[in-house]
Amino acid sequence: MSNGGYIRLYKQFEDIFEHSAGPVFIFNELEELVYHNLSGKSLLDTSGKIKPVFAEIIDVENKSLKEIVENLRSGYMANPVESNVMTPTGISNYYMDIWPAKYGRETFYVCYLNASRKECPDVISRACESFYNESSDAMLIIDCENYTFINVNKRVEDLCGHPSGDLKGKSMESLYPPDDTEKLIQTFKRLIESGGSGRDRVYMKINKGKVKLVEITSKKMSLNGRDVIIALVTDISELENAAVIIKRRNNELSALNDISATINSTLDLDVVLESSLNRSCEVTGMQGGCIYLLDKDTGKFTPSSCMNMDISILLPIDEIDMLKCIDKPALRGGSPVVVDTSEYSGEACRSLLEAGIRTVIYVPIIFQGQLLGIMNLAEKSVRHFTEEDLTFFTSIANTIGIAINNARYVKDVSSQAKKFSLLFKTTGILTSTLDLEEVLELFAKNAAEVAGTETCAVYFLDKKRNRLNIKAVYGTGPEEVGELLENALLSSGIISDVIETKSSKVVEDTSADPELSHVFLDKYDIRSFLCTPLVYHKDVTGVILLFTRGKQQEFSSGAIDVIENLADQAAQAIENAKLVDDLRKRNDELRRVFDIQRKITQSINIGDTLNVIVENVPYLIKLPYCVIFLIDEEHQEITSVKATKAVEMKHGKLKFRMDELVASRIAMDEMRPLVIENARDFPKIARPIVDLLDMKSTIILPLIARGKKLGVMWLYTDEKPVIFEDEDVRRAIALSDQAAVSIDNARLFRELSSANDQLESSYEKLKDLDKMKMEFFTLISHELRTPLTTIKGFTELLHDGLLGPINEKQRDKLDKIKHNVDKLSDVVTSLSDLSSITSKKYSITMLPMALDELIREVVRSISFLVEEKKIKLSVDVPVNLPLINADREKIQQVLLNIINNAIKYTPPGGEIAIKAEDRENDILVSIRDTGIGIPKSDLEKIFTGFYHSGYKLSYEYKGMGLGLALSKGIIESHGGRIWAESELGKWSTFYFTLPKYVTPIEEKYQLSEAR
């Protein structure tokens, strides 16, 4: 072990230790001596040789140093500890204070010796205070007068999340809930009065209103002449997790096994009761309690065993009936009762409350429905119990009840000692294993030995089907015992009597009863038998049958009592084993279900999905074959059939019509499974199909997903009829539901794949049509441009009179021709530009330019249009907008398109607002009008070209619909974005962005920054 921690510790407190009047020793975690001061050296041998081990220097009841420290922490010892020091001159008596000190990952134990029982000097106390401040454990120093925090170390802050500085000077309630605060203060008061140490489990407040379970180990000491409480805080919140719960359950099982072992090892009832009480308190942390036995003659409860409690307190004076302040019916019915003594007014509870006891749990000790006594466990604080806690207490009490009954029988029937010995042996065996098959075999064998019979048969009761199932046989074959059950026991009514009365039935001579003689003696040669119920929690779970062939046998009352006692213990052991067996099976089932579900859900091809289902589902149930029929619900036709490979190899591809599937149609129409244990006797099933598949038992399940009937699944066997358990049906339904979902998903995937293929085909066709459209635009614009130019030229020559004089009427007509030619030329130009943009052949010339100047120039050019319609036009464009890199002519075209649209669709007296905004990477331009608006459904479509809103008012202003499509192409070719927002009938706003101009130097800097 490294001594680095010790060196740091020694250097920090060298003056304190060296000049201390009393001997000081420091030991490491291996209990090796690593330091002693001058006074300590005088106690060692004169040669100066340091004895390396604690036990060679100091003796405290032959305990190791770690055992002493643990006893101090648990409160079994208190500083100072009486010790014997082996000095060169002999053994000397000293009082020793021990202080553990943690440095990093190392722990050291500082031992201060004093010849008299007094507190260690302040100088040592200050050292100890420093140890705690440096400790890796959470530490609190608490004022003994007002119970406020004097100091807390850094570890407390790490534990609770509250800054340590905020806790100093605060009351206990700032860190602990009120009840826990009161609990700690009571402990501190006891320490102040009598010394010693204390240990409490409380909840510590942490951040966000949460609490954490901690353990407080506290001790009174003096620091700098002041009495304080030193409290070490340990985080035990992990006890609330599953691992600790399992550990606790293991402790409970260990306690039950220990008590059972005690019952098996002794006939002394007092020893059993004392062991049961001690182990109950150890496992649950209860402070103490008593066991009272009911005197059948007087009806009073008398104390038989007590632990850490005054009997006169727990059993009120003058033999007050304890049941006066608790729920009699619940207690006598076998249920534990928890009493908060502050909530009851009975004299008994008042006496308990005056004695400082807040919580008492009364657990009835019951055997075969008879109340034998009460075990009560007490706590001085409010205690809450879980259902698992109550079950554990009940198990302890049941075990005690067995012990009480056993002891009474040992006392009353000494002649049955051998059988009781065998009974205890069997009990020990039964409680030592949780393997159901082993429990049943052991029980049958030992029951036969106790009764002295050659055969013992164990039957479990199936309440749902009201029948018995053979589970174990000793001495005779199970087939013969099963035949005996069917032909003799059930027909004679003996089993029903045993189950109804919950008591044994003895027949010592079947020949005395003609009816019994016929079924038992004549056919099976049975003259005597004993039938005993297996009773667990007042319910009959099965019966046992004991008999010997060929001779009459007497069953004594003692033997019957022993068998019944053994049956009660076996019933509990069997139920425990069944529970473990069920859990094991359930775990295996869940693992297989998960594996199958994983395989099913991994497949998206419907054929693969069906194959995975039919080949894997049978592994989880008792039926080896699976067939799935998929149907067309609308046309009531079978569309697909998939069967287990073995079925297809034997019968080929199954081909049936819907009208042949009688039972399947019932399952689908009623949307419920059909559970058929005997297919040949089932009236509503197609016999030809049953004969073809040699079907013995089957479960027919409808496959339904999203409310749609997809088909039906058969699970069947051709070997022998099967008796289905509820779990088999539940498992089959769960698997069919999963199969239906997987089949539905595969179908949807197939449909989506088909739809996707169609969409891709349609998309390609649309692309071709769009390409043809753009080629047509290119052709038409090319073909129209030359004739239009010619028409325009000759029109201008005629208009200007260069081809001869014209009159005013002719001039007016030529003006209209010229206007429409210009209009048609704009359309041709727009078509050409739109085609170029779409085919990515659009040519733009990018130069730095001032967008604010361009906007004002465009506004001046269209101002006359605004004035004609008396529209209020506002322009909010900063004069210092950054430059943009753009084609001036093209951006001017975008502005004119959008502003002209705004003027066109805005009624007289309306408003148009033009704004430009400098943003981080671009400039945002918005043009808002108070026109007719655009439906939301059309906001994306208006940029596609040749599109006009379906809104009726828009038809009054109908144009070619090319302006916005062209504007979108121009803006996007500049690296910007264009969009629109609108409220129908009220307003529209068009937005577009343009990137800022970046100089070559700025661009180079930005690239280097990005790298």
Coordinates of N, CA and C in Angstrom, one line a residue, residues 281 285-290 309 314 352 357 359-361 376-380:
C281 N -36.6 -8.9 12.6 CA -36.1 -7.5 12.9 C -34.8 -7.2 12.1
G285 N -35.3 -4.2 9.7 CA -34.9 -3.0 10.4 C -35.8 -2.5 11.5
M286 N -36.8 -3.3 11.9 CA -37.7 -3.0 13.0 C -36.9 -3.0 14.3
Q287 N -37.3 -2.1 15.2 CA -36.5 -2.0 16.5 C -36.7 -3.1 17.4
G288 N -37.8 -3.8 17.4 CA -38.0 -4.9 18.3 C -39.5 -5.4 18.2
G289 N -39.8 -6.3 19.0 CA -41.1 -6.8 19.0 C -41.3 -8.0 19.9
C290 N -42.5 -8.6 19.9 CA -42.9 -9.7 20.7 C -43.7 -10.7 19.9
M309 N -37.7 -5.0 23.5 CA -39.0 -4.3 23.9 C -39.4 -4.7 25.3
L314 N -45.5 -3.4 25.4 CA -46.2 -4.0 24.3 C -47.4 -4.8 24.6
L352 N -49.2 2.4 24.1 CA -48.0 2.3 23.2 C -47.5 3.6 22.9
I357 N -43.9 4.6 21.1 CA -44.0 3.7 19.9 C -45.1 4.3 19.0
T359 N -45.4 3.1 15.4 CA -45.8 2.1 14.5 C -45.7 0.7 15.0
V360 N -46.8 -0.1 14.9 CA -46.8 -1.5 15.3 C -47.5 -2.3 14.2
I361 N -46.9 -3.3 13.8 CA -47.5 -4.2 12.8 C -47.9 -5.5 13.5
N376 N -46.0 -9.2 16.8 CA -46.0 -7.8 16.6 C -44.6 -7.2 16.6
L377 N -44.3 -6.3 15.7 CA -43.0 -5.6 15.6 C -43.2 -4.1 15.7
A378 N -42.4 -3.5 16.5 CA -42.6 -2.1 16.8 C -41.5 -1.2 16.3
E379 N -41.9 0.1 16.1 CA -41.0 1.1 15.6 C -41.4 2.4 16.3
K380 N -40.4 3.2 16.7 CA -40.7 4.5 17.4 C -41.0 5.6 16.4

